[in-house]
Short mmCIF file of C-alpha atoms and ligand atoms in Angstrom, two decimals:
data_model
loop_
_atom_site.label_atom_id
_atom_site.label_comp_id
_atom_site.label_asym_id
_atom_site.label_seq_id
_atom_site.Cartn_x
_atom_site.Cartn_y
_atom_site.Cartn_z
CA UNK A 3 -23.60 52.15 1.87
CA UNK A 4 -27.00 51.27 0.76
CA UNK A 5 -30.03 50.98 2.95
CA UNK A 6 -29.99 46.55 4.16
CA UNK A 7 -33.63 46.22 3.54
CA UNK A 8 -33.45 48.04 0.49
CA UNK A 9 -30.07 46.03 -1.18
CA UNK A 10 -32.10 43.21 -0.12
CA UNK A 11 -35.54 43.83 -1.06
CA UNK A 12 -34.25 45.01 -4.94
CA UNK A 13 -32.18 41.62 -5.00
CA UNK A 14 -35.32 39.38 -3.65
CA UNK A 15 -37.59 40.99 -7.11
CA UNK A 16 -34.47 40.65 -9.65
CA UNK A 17 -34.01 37.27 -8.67
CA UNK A 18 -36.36 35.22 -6.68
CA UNK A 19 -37.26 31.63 -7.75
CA UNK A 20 -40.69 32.05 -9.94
CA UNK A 21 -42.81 29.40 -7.36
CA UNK A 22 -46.69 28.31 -8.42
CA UNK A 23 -47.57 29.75 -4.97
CA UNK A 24 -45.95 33.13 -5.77
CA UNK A 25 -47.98 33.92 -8.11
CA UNK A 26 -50.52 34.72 -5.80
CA UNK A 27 -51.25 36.96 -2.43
CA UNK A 28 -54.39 34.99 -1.80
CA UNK A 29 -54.72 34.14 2.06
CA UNK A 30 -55.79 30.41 1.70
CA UNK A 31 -52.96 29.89 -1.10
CA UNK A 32 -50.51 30.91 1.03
CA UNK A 33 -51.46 29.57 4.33
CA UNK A 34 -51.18 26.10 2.71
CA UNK A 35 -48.10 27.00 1.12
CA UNK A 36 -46.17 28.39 4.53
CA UNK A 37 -47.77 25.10 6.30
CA UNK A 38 -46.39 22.71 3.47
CA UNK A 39 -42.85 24.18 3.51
CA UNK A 40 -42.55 24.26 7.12
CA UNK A 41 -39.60 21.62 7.68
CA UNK A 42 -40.03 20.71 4.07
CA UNK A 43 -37.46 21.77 1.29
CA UNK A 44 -39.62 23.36 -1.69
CA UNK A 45 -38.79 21.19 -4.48
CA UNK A 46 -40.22 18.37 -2.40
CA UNK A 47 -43.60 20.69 -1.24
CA UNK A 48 -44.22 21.82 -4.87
CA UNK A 49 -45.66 18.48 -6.45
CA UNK A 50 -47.72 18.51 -3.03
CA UNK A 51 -49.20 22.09 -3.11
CA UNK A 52 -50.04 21.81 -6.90
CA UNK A 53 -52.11 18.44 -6.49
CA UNK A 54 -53.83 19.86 -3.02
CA UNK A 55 -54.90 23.63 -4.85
CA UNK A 56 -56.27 21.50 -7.80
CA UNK A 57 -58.06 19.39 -5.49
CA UNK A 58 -59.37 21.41 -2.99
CA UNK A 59 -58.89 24.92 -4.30
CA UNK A 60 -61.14 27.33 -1.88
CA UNK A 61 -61.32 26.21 1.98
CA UNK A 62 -64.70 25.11 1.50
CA UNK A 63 -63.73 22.49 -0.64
CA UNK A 64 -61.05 21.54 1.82
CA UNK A 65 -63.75 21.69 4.34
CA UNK A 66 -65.64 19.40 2.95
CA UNK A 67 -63.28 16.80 2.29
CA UNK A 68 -62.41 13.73 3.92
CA UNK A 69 -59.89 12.91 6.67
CA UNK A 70 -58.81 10.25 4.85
CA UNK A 71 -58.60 11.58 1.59
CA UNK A 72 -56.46 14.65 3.21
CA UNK A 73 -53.84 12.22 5.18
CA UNK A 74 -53.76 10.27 1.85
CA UNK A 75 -53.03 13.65 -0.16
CA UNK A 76 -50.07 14.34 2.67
CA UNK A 77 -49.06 10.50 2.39
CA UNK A 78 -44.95 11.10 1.99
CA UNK A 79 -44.60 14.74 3.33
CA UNK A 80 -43.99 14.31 7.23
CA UNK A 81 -45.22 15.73 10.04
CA UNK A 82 -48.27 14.91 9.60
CA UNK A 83 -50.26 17.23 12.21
CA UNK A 84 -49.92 19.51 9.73
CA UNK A 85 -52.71 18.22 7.32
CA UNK A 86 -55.07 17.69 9.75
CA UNK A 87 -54.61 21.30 11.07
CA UNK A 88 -55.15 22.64 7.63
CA UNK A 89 -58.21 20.73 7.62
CA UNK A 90 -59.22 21.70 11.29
CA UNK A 91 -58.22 25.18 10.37
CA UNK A 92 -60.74 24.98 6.89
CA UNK A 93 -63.80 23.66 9.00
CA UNK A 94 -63.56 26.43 11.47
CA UNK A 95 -63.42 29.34 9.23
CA UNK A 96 -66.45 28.10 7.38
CA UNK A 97 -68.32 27.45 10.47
CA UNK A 98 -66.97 30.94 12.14
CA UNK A 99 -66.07 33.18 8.96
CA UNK A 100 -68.07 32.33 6.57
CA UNK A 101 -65.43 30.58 4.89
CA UNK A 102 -63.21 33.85 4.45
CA UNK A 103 -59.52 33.83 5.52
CA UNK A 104 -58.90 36.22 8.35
CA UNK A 105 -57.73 39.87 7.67
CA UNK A 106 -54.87 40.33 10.66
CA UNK A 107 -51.87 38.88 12.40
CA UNK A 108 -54.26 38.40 15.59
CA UNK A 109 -56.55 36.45 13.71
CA UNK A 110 -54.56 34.38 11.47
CA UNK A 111 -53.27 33.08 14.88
CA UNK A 112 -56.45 31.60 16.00
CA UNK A 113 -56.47 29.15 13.11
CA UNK A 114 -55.19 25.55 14.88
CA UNK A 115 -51.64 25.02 13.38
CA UNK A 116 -50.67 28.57 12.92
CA UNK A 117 -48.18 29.82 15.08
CA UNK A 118 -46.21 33.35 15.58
CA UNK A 119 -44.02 32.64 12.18
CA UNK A 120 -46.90 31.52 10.15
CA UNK A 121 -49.06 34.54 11.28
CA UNK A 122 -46.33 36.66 10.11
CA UNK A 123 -45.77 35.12 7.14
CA UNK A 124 -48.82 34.77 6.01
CA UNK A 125 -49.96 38.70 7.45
CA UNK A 126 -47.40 40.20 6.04
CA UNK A 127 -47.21 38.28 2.08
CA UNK A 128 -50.99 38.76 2.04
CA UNK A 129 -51.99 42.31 3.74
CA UNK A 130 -48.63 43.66 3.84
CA UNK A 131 -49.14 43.85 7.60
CA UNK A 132 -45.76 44.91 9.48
CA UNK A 133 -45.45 42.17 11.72
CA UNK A 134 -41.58 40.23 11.32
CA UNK A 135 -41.56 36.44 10.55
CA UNK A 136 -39.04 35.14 12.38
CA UNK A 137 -38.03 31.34 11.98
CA UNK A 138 -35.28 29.44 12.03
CA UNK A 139 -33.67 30.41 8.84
CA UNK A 140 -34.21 33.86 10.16
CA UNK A 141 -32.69 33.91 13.21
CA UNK A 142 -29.12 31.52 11.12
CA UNK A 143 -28.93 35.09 8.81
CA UNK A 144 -29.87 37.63 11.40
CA UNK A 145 -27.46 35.72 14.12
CA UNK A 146 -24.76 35.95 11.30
CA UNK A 147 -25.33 39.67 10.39
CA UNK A 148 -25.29 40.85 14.14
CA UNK A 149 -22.48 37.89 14.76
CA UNK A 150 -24.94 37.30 18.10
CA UNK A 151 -23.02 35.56 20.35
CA UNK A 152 -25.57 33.47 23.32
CA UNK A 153 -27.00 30.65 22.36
CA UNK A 154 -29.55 31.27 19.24
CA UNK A 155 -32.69 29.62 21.17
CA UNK A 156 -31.77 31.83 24.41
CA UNK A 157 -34.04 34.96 25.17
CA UNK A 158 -31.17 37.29 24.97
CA UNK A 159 -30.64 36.07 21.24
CA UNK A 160 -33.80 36.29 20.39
CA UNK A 161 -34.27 39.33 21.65
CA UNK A 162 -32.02 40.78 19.02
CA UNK A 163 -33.43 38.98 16.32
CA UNK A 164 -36.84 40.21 17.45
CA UNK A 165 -35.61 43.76 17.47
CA UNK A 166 -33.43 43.81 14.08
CA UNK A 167 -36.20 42.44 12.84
CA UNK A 168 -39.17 44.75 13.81
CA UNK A 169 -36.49 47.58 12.93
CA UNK A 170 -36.19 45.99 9.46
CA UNK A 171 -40.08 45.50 8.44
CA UNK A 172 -41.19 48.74 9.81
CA UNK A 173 -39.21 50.19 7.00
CA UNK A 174 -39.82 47.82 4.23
CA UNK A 175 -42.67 46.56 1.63
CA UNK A 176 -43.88 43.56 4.07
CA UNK A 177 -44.33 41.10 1.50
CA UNK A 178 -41.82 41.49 -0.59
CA UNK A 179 -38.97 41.91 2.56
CA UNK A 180 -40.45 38.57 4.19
CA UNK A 181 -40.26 36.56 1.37
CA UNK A 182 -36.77 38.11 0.22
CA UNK A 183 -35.39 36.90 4.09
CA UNK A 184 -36.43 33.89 3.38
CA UNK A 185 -34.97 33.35 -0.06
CA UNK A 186 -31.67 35.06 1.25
CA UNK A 187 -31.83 31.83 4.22
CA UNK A 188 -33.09 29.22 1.39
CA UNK A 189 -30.88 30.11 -1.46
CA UNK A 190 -27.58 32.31 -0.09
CA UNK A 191 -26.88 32.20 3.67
CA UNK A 192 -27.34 28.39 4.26
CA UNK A 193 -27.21 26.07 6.88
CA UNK A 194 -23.81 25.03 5.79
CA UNK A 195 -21.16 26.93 3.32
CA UNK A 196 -23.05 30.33 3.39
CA UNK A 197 -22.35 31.69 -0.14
CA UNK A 198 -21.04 35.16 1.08
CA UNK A 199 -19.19 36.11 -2.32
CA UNK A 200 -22.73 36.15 -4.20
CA UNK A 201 -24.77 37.68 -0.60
CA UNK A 202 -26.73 40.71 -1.69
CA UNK A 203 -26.51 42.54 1.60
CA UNK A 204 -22.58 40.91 2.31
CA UNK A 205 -21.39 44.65 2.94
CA UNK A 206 -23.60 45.21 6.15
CA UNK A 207 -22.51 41.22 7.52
CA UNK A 208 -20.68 41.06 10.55
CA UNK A 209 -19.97 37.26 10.57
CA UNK A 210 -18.56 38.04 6.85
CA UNK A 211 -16.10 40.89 7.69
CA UNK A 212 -13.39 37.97 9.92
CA UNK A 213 -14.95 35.25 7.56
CA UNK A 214 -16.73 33.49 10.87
CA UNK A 215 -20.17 32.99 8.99
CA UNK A 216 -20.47 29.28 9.97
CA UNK A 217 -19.73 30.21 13.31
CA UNK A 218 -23.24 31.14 13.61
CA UNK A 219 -25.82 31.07 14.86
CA UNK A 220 -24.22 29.59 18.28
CA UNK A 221 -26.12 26.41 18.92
CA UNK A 222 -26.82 24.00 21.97
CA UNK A 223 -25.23 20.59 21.23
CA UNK A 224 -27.85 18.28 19.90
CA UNK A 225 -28.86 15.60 22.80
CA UNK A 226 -28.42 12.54 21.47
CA UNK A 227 -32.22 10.61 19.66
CA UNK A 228 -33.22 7.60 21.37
CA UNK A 229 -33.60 3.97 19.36
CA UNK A 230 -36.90 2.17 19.37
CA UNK A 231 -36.90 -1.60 17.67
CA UNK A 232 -39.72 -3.12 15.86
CA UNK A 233 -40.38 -6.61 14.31
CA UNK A 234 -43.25 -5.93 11.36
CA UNK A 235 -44.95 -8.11 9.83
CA UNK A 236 -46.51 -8.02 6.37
CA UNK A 237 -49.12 -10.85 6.58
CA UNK A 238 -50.91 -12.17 3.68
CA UNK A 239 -54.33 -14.50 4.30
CA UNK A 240 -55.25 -17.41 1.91
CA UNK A 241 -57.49 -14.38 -0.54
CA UNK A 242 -54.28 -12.48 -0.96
CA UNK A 243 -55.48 -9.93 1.59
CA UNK A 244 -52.92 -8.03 3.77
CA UNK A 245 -52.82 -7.21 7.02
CA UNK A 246 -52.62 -3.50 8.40
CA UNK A 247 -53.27 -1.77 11.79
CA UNK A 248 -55.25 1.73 12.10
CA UNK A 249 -53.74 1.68 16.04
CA UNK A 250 -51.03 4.64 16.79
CA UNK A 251 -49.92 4.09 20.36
CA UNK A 252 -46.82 6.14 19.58
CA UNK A 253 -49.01 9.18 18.89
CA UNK A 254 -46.76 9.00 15.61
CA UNK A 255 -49.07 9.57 12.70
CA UNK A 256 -52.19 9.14 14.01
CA UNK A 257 -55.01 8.23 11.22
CA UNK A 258 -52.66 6.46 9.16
CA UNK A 259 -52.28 2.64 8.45
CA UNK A 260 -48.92 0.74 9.17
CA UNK A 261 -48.31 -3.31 9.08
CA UNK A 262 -48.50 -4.60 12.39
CA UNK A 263 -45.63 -4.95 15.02
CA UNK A 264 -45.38 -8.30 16.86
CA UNK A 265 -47.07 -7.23 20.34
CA UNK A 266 -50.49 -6.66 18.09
CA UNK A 267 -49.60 -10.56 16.08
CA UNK A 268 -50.62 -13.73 17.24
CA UNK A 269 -47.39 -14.98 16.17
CA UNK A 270 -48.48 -18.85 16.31
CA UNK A 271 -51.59 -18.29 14.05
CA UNK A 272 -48.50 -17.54 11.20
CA UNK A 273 -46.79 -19.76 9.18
CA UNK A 274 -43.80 -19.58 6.26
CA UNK A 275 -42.33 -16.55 8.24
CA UNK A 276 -38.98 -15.35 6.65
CA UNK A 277 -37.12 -12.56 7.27
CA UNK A 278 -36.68 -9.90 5.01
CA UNK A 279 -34.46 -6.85 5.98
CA UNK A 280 -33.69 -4.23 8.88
CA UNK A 281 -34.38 -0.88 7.99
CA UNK A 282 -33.21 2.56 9.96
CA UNK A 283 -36.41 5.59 10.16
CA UNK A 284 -35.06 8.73 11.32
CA UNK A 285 -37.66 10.98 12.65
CA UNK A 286 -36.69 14.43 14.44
CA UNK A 287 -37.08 12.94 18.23
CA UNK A 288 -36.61 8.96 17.63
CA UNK A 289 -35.30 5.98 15.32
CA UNK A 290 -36.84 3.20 14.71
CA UNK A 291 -34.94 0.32 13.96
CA UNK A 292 -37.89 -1.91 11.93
CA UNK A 293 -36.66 -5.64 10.74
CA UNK A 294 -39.66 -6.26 8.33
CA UNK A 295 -40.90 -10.08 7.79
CA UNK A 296 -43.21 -11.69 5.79
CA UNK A 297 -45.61 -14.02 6.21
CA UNK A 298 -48.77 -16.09 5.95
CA UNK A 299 -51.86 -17.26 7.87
CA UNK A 300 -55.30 -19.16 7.28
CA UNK A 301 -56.89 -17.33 9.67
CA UNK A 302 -57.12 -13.29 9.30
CA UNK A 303 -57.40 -12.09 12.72
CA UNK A 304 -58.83 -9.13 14.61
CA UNK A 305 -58.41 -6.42 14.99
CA UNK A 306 -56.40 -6.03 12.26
CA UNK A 307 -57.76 -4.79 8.69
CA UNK A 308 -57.36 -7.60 6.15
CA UNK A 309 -56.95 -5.50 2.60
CA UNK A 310 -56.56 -6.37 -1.06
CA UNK A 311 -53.63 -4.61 -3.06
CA UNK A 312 -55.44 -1.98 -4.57
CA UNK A 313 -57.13 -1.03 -1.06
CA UNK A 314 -53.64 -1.27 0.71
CA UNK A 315 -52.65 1.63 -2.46
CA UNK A 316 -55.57 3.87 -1.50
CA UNK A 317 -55.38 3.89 2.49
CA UNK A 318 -52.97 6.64 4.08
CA UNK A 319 -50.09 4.27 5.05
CA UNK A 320 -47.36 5.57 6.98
CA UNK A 321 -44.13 6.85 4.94
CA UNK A 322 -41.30 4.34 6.33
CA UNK A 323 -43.95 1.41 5.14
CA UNK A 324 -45.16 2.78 1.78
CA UNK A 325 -41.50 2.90 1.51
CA UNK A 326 -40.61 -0.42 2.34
CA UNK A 327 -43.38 -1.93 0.37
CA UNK A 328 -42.12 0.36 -2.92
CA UNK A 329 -38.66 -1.02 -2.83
CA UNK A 330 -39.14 -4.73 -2.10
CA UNK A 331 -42.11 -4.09 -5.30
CA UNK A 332 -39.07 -2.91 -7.05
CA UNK A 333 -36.50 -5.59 -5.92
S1 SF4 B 413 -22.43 37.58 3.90
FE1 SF4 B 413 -22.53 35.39 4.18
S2 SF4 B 413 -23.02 35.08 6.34
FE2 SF4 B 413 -23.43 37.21 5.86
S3 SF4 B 413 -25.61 37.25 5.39
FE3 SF4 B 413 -24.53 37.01 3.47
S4 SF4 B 413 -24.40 34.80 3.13
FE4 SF4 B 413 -24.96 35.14 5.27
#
């Protein structure tokens, strides 16, 4: 049987998806690309990592630029720590480094948003530095491989994972062995229905030998997400101008705009109030359960932000409203 890293490495470069940020091993490309993908599928990064290298294409540029403009870039993408880390990370290595992206695993890490994966990634695409990557994707085609049977988040699991893996990279081309496990997680052994009969490395698969792939990995059972209601209110003054709140008490998207909730409203300086629908936003930790009204007032009131249309288009909103206010545009 052939050498796993080498079955799998030789099916990554026949095959792998031809991606804009493939095309190069540039440290700053790549950082934003691993940072943009994290929890994101990649058709839904792409548009996103093509407008931000065209707009800020060095991390000076990204340096320079604006909060605002940055949250407004990530508008739509989630998670939105993310941006601002990028742009944390960009005004640190020009103050520190000149501007240059660090050379090693160690320092990668220092950059604010970069954890162990995203070291590893990024040290091992770019400087073909043998450090393993290890994500969740990972760990689903390593726990299926090794058919690892604790719990995959448990030490002892990881422990494997950690080991397979260093095993693995030590004896590979680092860049082209990351990228090929994650392509093997993204396009072959998914989440759900693992594609086994067209795996590249099936014959050294554990899991696949008593057909138990979606067995694995073994997981805790998800606790269940709490609820959190909302009335919002999208309140337009005698000029036309709408009212939205820069607050974040939830510590939900902070440095984006949102319509305000009733506890910021004096609700008896509004008039013409009517109801408009309920709407569900999942997030990863919490729903919120938003009934959206509309409504009117003479008097714009602080401390909201009173803005025209074309102002309301420019700010960062958050995603659930620039969604709401798309669809009832549409409706
Ligand atoms: S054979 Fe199936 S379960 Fe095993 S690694 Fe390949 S896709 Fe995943």
């Amino acid at each position: 049987m052939e050498n796993f890293v080498t079955q799998l490495q030789r099916w990554y470069l026949e095959n792998c998806r031809e991606l804009p940020f493939r095309k190069t091993r540039e440290g700053y490309s790549v950082w934003v690309s691993e940072i943009m993908a994290q929890q994101t599928r990649i058709e839904t990064m792409l548009p996103y990592y093509e407008r931000w290298m065209d707009r800020w294409p060095t991390i000076q540029s990204l340096a320079d630029a604006q909060e605002g403009d940055v949250l407004k870039m990530w508008e739509g993408l989630g998670y939105y720590n993310r941006a601002r880390n990028l742009h944390n990370g960009a005004k640190m290595l020009v103050q520190e480094e000149n501007g240059e992206f660090p050379t090693s695993y160690a320092q990668i890490l220092k950059i604010p948003g970069i954890g162990p994966y995203t070291a590893a990634a990024i040290a091992s695409i770019v400087y073909d530095e043998k450090v393993a990557a290890i994500d969740g994707n990972v760990s689903r085609v390593v726990s299926r491989l090794m058919k690892i049977e604790s719990e995959i988040s448990s030490a002892s699991a990881q422990a494997i994972v950690d080991d397979k893996m260093k095993d693995w990279i030590d004896g590979s081309i680092p860049h082209v062995f990351t990228q090929a496990m994650m392509e093997l997680g993204a396009l072959v052994c998914t989440p759900k229905s693992p594609d086994c009969d067209h795996c590249p490395v099936r014959e050294h698969c554990l899991a696949d030998r008593d057909k138990t792939a979606e067995r694995y990995p073994i997981k805790k059972a998800k606790a269940k997400v709490p609820t959190e209601k909302y009335d919002c209110f999208i309140i337009m003054d005698n000029d036309g101008k709408i009212a939205v709140s820069g607050e974040s008490d939830d510590g939900l998207m902070a440095g984006y705009y949102r319509f305000p909730v009733a506890s910021q409203i004096d609700l008896a300086s509004l008039k013409d109030i009517e109801r408009i629908e309920s709407q569900k936003h999942v997030f990863s930790h919490k729903v919120w359960e938003t009934t959206y009204y509309r409504a009117k007032t003479d008097v714009p009131f602080a401390p909201l932000l009173w803005v025209s249309e074309e102002e309301l288009e420019a700010l960062p909103l958050i995603t659930a409203h620039r969604k709401f206010l798309k669809k009832t545009r549409q409706g």
